[in-house]
mmCIF file of C-alpha atoms in Angstrom:
data_model
loop_
_atom_site.group_PDB
_atom_site.id
_atom_site.type_symbol
_atom_site.label_atom_id
_atom_site.label_comp_id
_atom_site.label_asym_id
_atom_site.label_seq_id
_atom_site.Cartn_x
_atom_site.Cartn_y
_atom_site.Cartn_z
ATOM 1 C CA MET A 1 15.368 66.202 11.227
ATOM 2 C CA PRO A 2 15.554 63.758 8.271
ATOM 3 C CA ILE A 3 12.769 61.201 7.942
ATOM 4 C CA SER A 4 15.242 58.336 8.073
ATOM 5 C CA ALA A 5 16.514 59.571 11.423
ATOM 6 C CA ASN A 6 12.971 59.595 12.796
ATOM 7 C CA ARG A 7 12.465 56.036 11.667
ATOM 8 C CA ASP A 8 15.714 54.960 13.285
ATOM 9 C CA ARG A 9 14.671 56.518 16.560
ATOM 10 C CA ALA A 10 11.180 55.002 16.419
ATOM 11 C CA ALA A 11 12.418 51.472 15.734
ATOM 12 C CA PRO A 12 15.651 50.738 17.617
ATOM 13 C CA PRO A 13 17.634 47.728 16.353
ATOM 14 C CA GLY A 14 17.058 45.668 19.513
ATOM 15 C CA SER A 15 13.274 46.016 19.649
ATOM 16 C CA PRO A 16 12.371 43.058 17.380
ATOM 17 C CA ALA A 17 14.526 40.773 19.524
ATOM 18 C CA LEU A 18 12.630 41.845 22.637
ATOM 19 C CA LEU A 19 9.363 40.765 21.021
ATOM 20 C CA PHE A 20 10.650 37.201 21.103
ATOM 21 C CA ALA A 21 13.043 37.218 24.047
ATOM 22 C CA LEU A 22 10.806 38.432 26.872
ATOM 23 C CA PRO A 23 7.790 36.150 26.298
ATOM 24 C CA ALA A 24 10.053 33.234 25.352
ATOM 25 C CA VAL A 25 12.043 33.532 28.572
ATOM 26 C CA LEU A 26 8.865 33.835 30.634
ATOM 27 C CA PHE A 27 7.371 30.807 28.876
ATOM 28 C CA ALA A 28 10.523 28.777 29.565
ATOM 29 C CA LEU A 29 10.427 29.804 33.241
ATOM 30 C CA ILE A 30 6.773 28.837 33.660
ATOM 31 C CA THR A 31 7.295 25.532 31.845
ATOM 32 C CA TRP A 32 10.260 24.709 34.070
ATOM 33 C CA GLN A 33 8.195 25.436 37.183
ATOM 34 C CA VAL A 34 5.366 23.226 35.944
ATOM 35 C CA VAL A 35 7.683 20.312 35.127
ATOM 36 C CA ALA A 36 9.643 20.675 38.376
ATOM 37 C CA ASP A 37 6.492 21.266 40.461
ATOM 38 C CA GLY A 38 8.173 24.392 41.802
ATOM 39 C CA PRO A 39 6.949 27.068 44.209
ATOM 40 C CA LEU A 40 5.257 28.976 41.391
ATOM 41 C CA VAL A 41 2.945 25.992 40.900
ATOM 42 C CA LEU A 42 1.940 26.056 44.565
ATOM 43 C CA LEU A 43 0.995 29.723 44.272
ATOM 44 C CA ASP A 44 -0.847 28.938 41.063
ATOM 45 C CA GLU A 45 -2.953 26.251 42.749
ATOM 46 C CA ARG A 46 -3.811 28.556 45.632
ATOM 47 C CA LEU A 47 -4.875 31.281 43.223
ATOM 48 C CA SER A 48 -7.005 28.811 41.305
ATOM 49 C CA ARG A 49 -8.903 27.801 44.435
ATOM 50 C CA VAL A 50 -9.798 31.453 44.957
ATOM 51 C CA LEU A 51 -10.836 32.124 41.360
ATOM 52 C CA VAL A 52 -12.750 28.970 40.419
ATOM 53 C CA ASP A 53 -16.511 29.417 40.555
ATOM 54 C CA PRO A 54 -18.148 27.535 37.663
ATOM 55 C CA ASP A 55 -21.185 29.203 36.146
ATOM 56 C CA ARG A 56 -22.845 29.533 32.767
ATOM 57 C CA CYS A 57 -21.161 32.843 31.957
ATOM 58 C CA SER A 58 -17.643 31.470 32.477
ATOM 59 C CA GLU A 59 -18.486 28.461 30.327
ATOM 60 C CA LEU A 60 -19.654 30.682 27.472
ATOM 61 C CA LEU A 61 -16.538 32.832 27.740
ATOM 62 C CA ALA A 62 -14.328 29.735 27.665
ATOM 63 C CA ASP A 63 -16.020 28.721 24.416
ATOM 64 C CA LEU A 64 -14.401 31.742 22.739
ATOM 65 C CA GLY A 65 -11.245 29.632 22.631
ATOM 66 C CA ASN A 66 -12.914 26.748 20.812
ATOM 67 C CA VAL A 67 -11.599 25.987 17.338
ATOM 68 C CA GLN A 68 -15.191 26.039 16.065
ATOM 69 C CA VAL A 69 -15.533 29.676 17.184
ATOM 70 C CA ALA A 70 -12.083 31.247 16.753
ATOM 71 C CA VAL A 71 -10.998 29.712 13.453
ATOM 72 C CA PRO A 72 -14.094 30.833 11.465
ATOM 73 C CA VAL A 73 -13.462 34.389 12.696
ATOM 74 C CA LEU A 74 -9.898 34.132 11.431
ATOM 75 C CA ALA A 75 -11.098 32.674 8.123
ATOM 76 C CA VAL A 76 -13.389 35.655 7.510
ATOM 77 C CA ALA A 77 -10.545 38.087 8.261
ATOM 78 C CA LEU A 78 -8.185 36.157 5.969
ATOM 79 C CA GLY A 79 -10.698 36.239 3.130
ATOM 80 C CA TYR A 80 -11.274 39.966 3.518
ATOM 81 C CA ALA A 81 -7.546 40.743 3.678
ATOM 82 C CA ALA A 82 -6.827 38.556 0.649
ATOM 83 C CA VAL A 83 -9.512 40.265 -1.437
ATOM 84 C CA ARG A 84 -8.352 43.751 -0.451
ATOM 85 C CA HIS A 85 -4.690 42.977 -1.177
ATOM 86 C CA ARG A 86 -5.535 41.405 -4.516
ATOM 87 C CA ARG A 87 -7.795 44.278 -5.583
ATOM 88 C CA ALA A 88 -5.069 46.747 -4.642
ATOM 89 C CA GLY A 89 -2.681 44.927 -6.976
ATOM 90 C CA ALA A 90 -0.262 44.167 -4.190
ATOM 91 C CA ASP A 91 2.729 42.020 -5.031
ATOM 92 C CA ARG A 92 2.754 38.680 -3.214
ATOM 93 C CA TRP A 93 -0.680 39.502 -1.824
ATOM 94 C CA TRP A 94 -1.158 35.939 -0.653
ATOM 95 C CA LEU A 95 1.918 35.761 1.599
ATOM 96 C CA PRO A 96 0.434 37.394 4.758
ATOM 97 C CA VAL A 97 -2.658 35.179 4.476
ATOM 98 C CA ALA A 98 -0.553 32.048 4.011
ATOM 99 C CA ALA A 99 1.619 33.023 6.975
ATOM 100 C CA ALA A 100 -1.441 33.403 9.218
ATOM 101 C CA VAL A 101 -2.752 29.991 8.106
ATOM 102 C CA LEU A 102 0.627 28.414 8.863
ATOM 103 C CA LEU A 103 0.719 30.118 12.259
ATOM 104 C CA MET A 104 -2.697 28.727 13.152
ATOM 105 C CA ALA A 105 -1.546 25.243 12.123
ATOM 106 C CA LEU A 106 1.504 25.612 14.377
ATOM 107 C CA VAL A 107 -0.667 25.977 17.477
ATOM 108 C CA PRO A 108 -1.625 22.290 17.849
ATOM 109 C CA ALA A 109 1.771 21.242 16.501
ATOM 110 C CA LEU A 110 3.423 23.030 19.439
ATOM 111 C CA VAL A 111 0.794 22.702 22.164
ATOM 112 C CA VAL A 112 0.117 18.955 21.910
ATOM 113 C CA PRO A 113 3.759 17.858 22.421
ATOM 114 C CA LEU A 114 4.114 20.346 25.283
ATOM 115 C CA LYS A 115 1.032 18.895 26.961
ATOM 116 C CA GLU A 116 2.519 15.407 26.714
ATOM 117 C CA LEU A 117 5.905 16.605 27.949
ATOM 118 C CA THR A 118 4.619 18.464 31.006
ATOM 119 C CA ALA A 119 1.737 16.058 31.798
ATOM 120 C CA ARG A 120 0.206 18.541 34.215
ATOM 121 C CA PRO A 121 -2.942 17.359 36.038
ATOM 122 C CA GLY A 122 -6.113 19.375 35.777
ATOM 123 C CA THR A 123 -7.936 21.321 38.459
ATOM 124 C CA PRO A 124 -10.381 19.609 40.854
ATOM 125 C CA ALA A 125 -13.207 20.981 38.679
ATOM 126 C CA VAL A 126 -12.355 18.677 35.748
ATOM 127 C CA PRO A 127 -12.133 14.878 35.481
ATOM 128 C CA PRO A 128 -8.794 13.309 36.501
ATOM 129 C CA GLY A 129 -6.214 13.416 33.758
ATOM 130 C CA THR A 130 -3.081 15.158 32.526
ATOM 131 C CA GLY A 131 -2.079 17.399 29.641
ATOM 132 C CA TYR A 132 -3.461 20.744 30.751
ATOM 133 C CA TYR A 133 -0.341 22.878 30.223
ATOM 134 C CA PRO A 134 -0.272 24.994 28.148
ATOM 135 C CA SER A 135 -3.888 25.871 27.473
ATOM 136 C CA GLY A 136 -4.799 24.991 23.899
ATOM 137 C CA HIS A 137 -7.969 27.067 24.029
ATOM 138 C CA THR A 138 -6.039 30.162 25.117
ATOM 139 C CA ALA A 139 -3.400 29.667 22.436
ATOM 140 C CA THR A 140 -6.111 29.180 19.813
ATOM 141 C CA ALA A 141 -7.886 32.369 20.862
ATOM 142 C CA ALA A 142 -4.685 34.412 21.008
ATOM 143 C CA VAL A 143 -3.372 33.323 17.608
ATOM 144 C CA ALA A 144 -6.715 33.328 15.777
ATOM 145 C CA TYR A 145 -7.983 36.692 17.017
ATOM 146 C CA GLY A 146 -4.488 38.191 17.057
ATOM 147 C CA SER A 147 -3.714 37.132 13.485
ATOM 148 C CA ALA A 148 -7.061 38.468 12.294
ATOM 149 C CA THR A 149 -6.279 41.788 13.952
ATOM 150 C CA LEU A 150 -2.808 42.055 12.428
ATOM 151 C CA LEU A 151 -4.139 41.406 8.933
ATOM 152 C CA LEU A 152 -7.054 43.827 9.229
ATOM 153 C CA LEU A 153 -5.217 46.729 10.872
ATOM 154 C CA PRO A 154 -3.532 48.026 7.680
ATOM 155 C CA TRP A 155 -6.935 48.433 6.032
ATOM 156 C CA LEU A 156 -8.437 50.596 8.762
ATOM 157 C CA ARG A 157 -7.922 54.249 7.914
ATOM 158 C CA THR A 158 -8.535 55.925 11.271
ATOM 159 C CA THR A 159 -6.782 55.600 14.600
ATOM 160 C CA PRO A 160 -10.032 55.113 16.582
ATOM 161 C CA ALA A 161 -10.977 52.211 14.309
ATOM 162 C CA ARG A 162 -7.596 50.564 14.842
ATOM 163 C CA ARG A 163 -7.818 51.045 18.584
ATOM 164 C CA ALA A 164 -11.313 49.579 18.616
ATOM 165 C CA LEU A 165 -10.132 46.502 16.714
ATOM 166 C CA VAL A 166 -7.192 45.965 19.071
ATOM 167 C CA ALA A 167 -9.482 46.438 22.080
ATOM 168 C CA LEU A 168 -11.920 43.875 20.667
ATOM 169 C CA CYS A 169 -9.093 41.398 20.126
ATOM 170 C CA LEU A 170 -7.864 41.838 23.699
ATOM 171 C CA ALA A 171 -11.402 41.509 25.047
ATOM 172 C CA LEU A 172 -11.932 38.217 23.217
ATOM 173 C CA VAL A 173 -8.620 36.726 24.368
ATOM 174 C CA LEU A 174 -8.974 37.932 27.949
ATOM 175 C CA GLY A 175 -12.603 36.826 28.046
ATOM 176 C CA ALA A 176 -11.691 33.324 26.934
ATOM 177 C CA SER A 177 -8.806 33.235 29.421
ATOM 178 C CA TYR A 178 -10.994 34.370 32.307
ATOM 179 C CA GLY A 179 -13.679 31.839 31.419
ATOM 180 C CA LEU A 180 -11.181 28.973 31.320
ATOM 181 C CA VAL A 181 -9.817 29.814 34.761
ATOM 182 C CA ARG A 182 -13.159 30.729 36.326
ATOM 183 C CA ARG A 183 -14.804 27.557 35.050
ATOM 184 C CA GLY A 184 -11.872 25.478 36.320
ATOM 185 C CA TYR A 185 -10.885 24.134 32.925
ATOM 186 C CA HIS A 186 -7.324 25.374 33.419
ATOM 187 C CA TRP A 187 -4.927 26.593 36.081
ATOM 188 C CA PRO A 188 -3.949 30.277 35.748
ATOM 189 C CA LEU A 189 -0.393 29.342 34.730
ATOM 190 C CA ASP A 190 -1.757 27.251 31.864
ATOM 191 C CA VAL A 191 -3.325 30.398 30.482
ATOM 192 C CA VAL A 192 -0.333 32.677 31.139
ATOM 193 C CA GLY A 193 1.970 30.182 29.443
ATOM 194 C CA SER A 194 -0.219 30.254 26.346
ATOM 195 C CA TRP A 195 -0.194 34.058 26.400
ATOM 196 C CA CYS A 196 3.598 33.932 26.178
ATOM 197 C CA LEU A 197 3.551 31.333 23.405
ATOM 198 C CA GLY A 198 0.945 33.294 21.465
ATOM 199 C CA THR A 199 2.955 36.502 21.822
ATOM 200 C CA VAL A 200 6.010 34.844 20.290
ATOM 201 C CA LEU A 201 3.988 33.492 17.361
ATOM 202 C CA LEU A 202 2.149 36.762 16.716
ATOM 203 C CA SER A 203 5.404 38.723 16.903
ATOM 204 C CA ALA A 204 6.796 36.486 14.167
ATOM 205 C CA LEU A 205 3.712 37.119 12.030
ATOM 206 C CA TRP A 206 3.882 40.868 12.615
ATOM 207 C CA LEU A 207 7.541 41.055 11.585
ATOM 208 C CA PHE A 208 6.877 38.881 8.544
ATOM 209 C CA VAL A 209 3.957 41.022 7.397
ATOM 210 C CA ARG A 210 6.080 44.153 7.800
ATOM 211 C CA THR A 211 8.810 42.545 5.710
ATOM 212 C CA VAL A 212 6.677 41.382 2.785
ATOM 213 C CA THR A 213 4.301 44.375 2.710
ATOM 214 C CA THR A 214 5.927 47.505 1.294
ATOM 215 C CA PRO A 215 3.914 50.693 1.790
ATOM 216 C CA GLY A 216 3.124 52.286 -1.539
ATOM 217 C CA ARG A 217 0.431 53.226 -3.963
ATOM 218 C CA SER A 218 -0.726 49.641 -4.515
ATOM 219 C CA GLN A 219 -0.531 48.480 -0.897
ATOM 220 C CA PRO A 220 -1.938 49.664 2.428
ATOM 221 C CA PRO A 221 0.427 51.324 4.910
ATOM 222 C CA VAL A 222 1.410 49.222 7.901
ATOM 223 C CA PRO A 223 0.317 51.103 11.066
#
């Protein structure tokens, strides 16, 4: 079978749209439930009462979503990717790095207005106030660690190394998410909403990197 036919079968035309559509629809549904105080919110509050049990471990895990922790990790990955692309003589080597920086800047630009729009109160474990949906810490962790992973993956030569990097990324994001809910900093839906938002943003970065990075002698292959 021709190589082009294999590529067509591996990447159906509708698949990129699904990367955006499914998480976007789910995010819209959750946001609507939060604003309307719908039945999903009642289930969310019940689940939170079961899960919340503040301790030192959950607090440390929640800190993985802090800007002071996640952004430096991303910065190191961006620097490494930029150096490798430049040394390889890649055309437009700076574009993937610039796209990841822009994506990270979009997180507060999107999350802060959404917090003001939804004005969701916090859990009983935090001081009275509003603006807890979506979770900024979860979105920061997802985009920072996810972007770092997407930029580093092309430079890993073995499948086990790539799988290990993806597993580490998931562990960091899930760890931060668990800590935020367990500590009572956020309702579970706050975290799930940020997962959906982060998935949309990372899908955009992934498609952009695939577009501007052409596999060849001077550039790394995109896994």
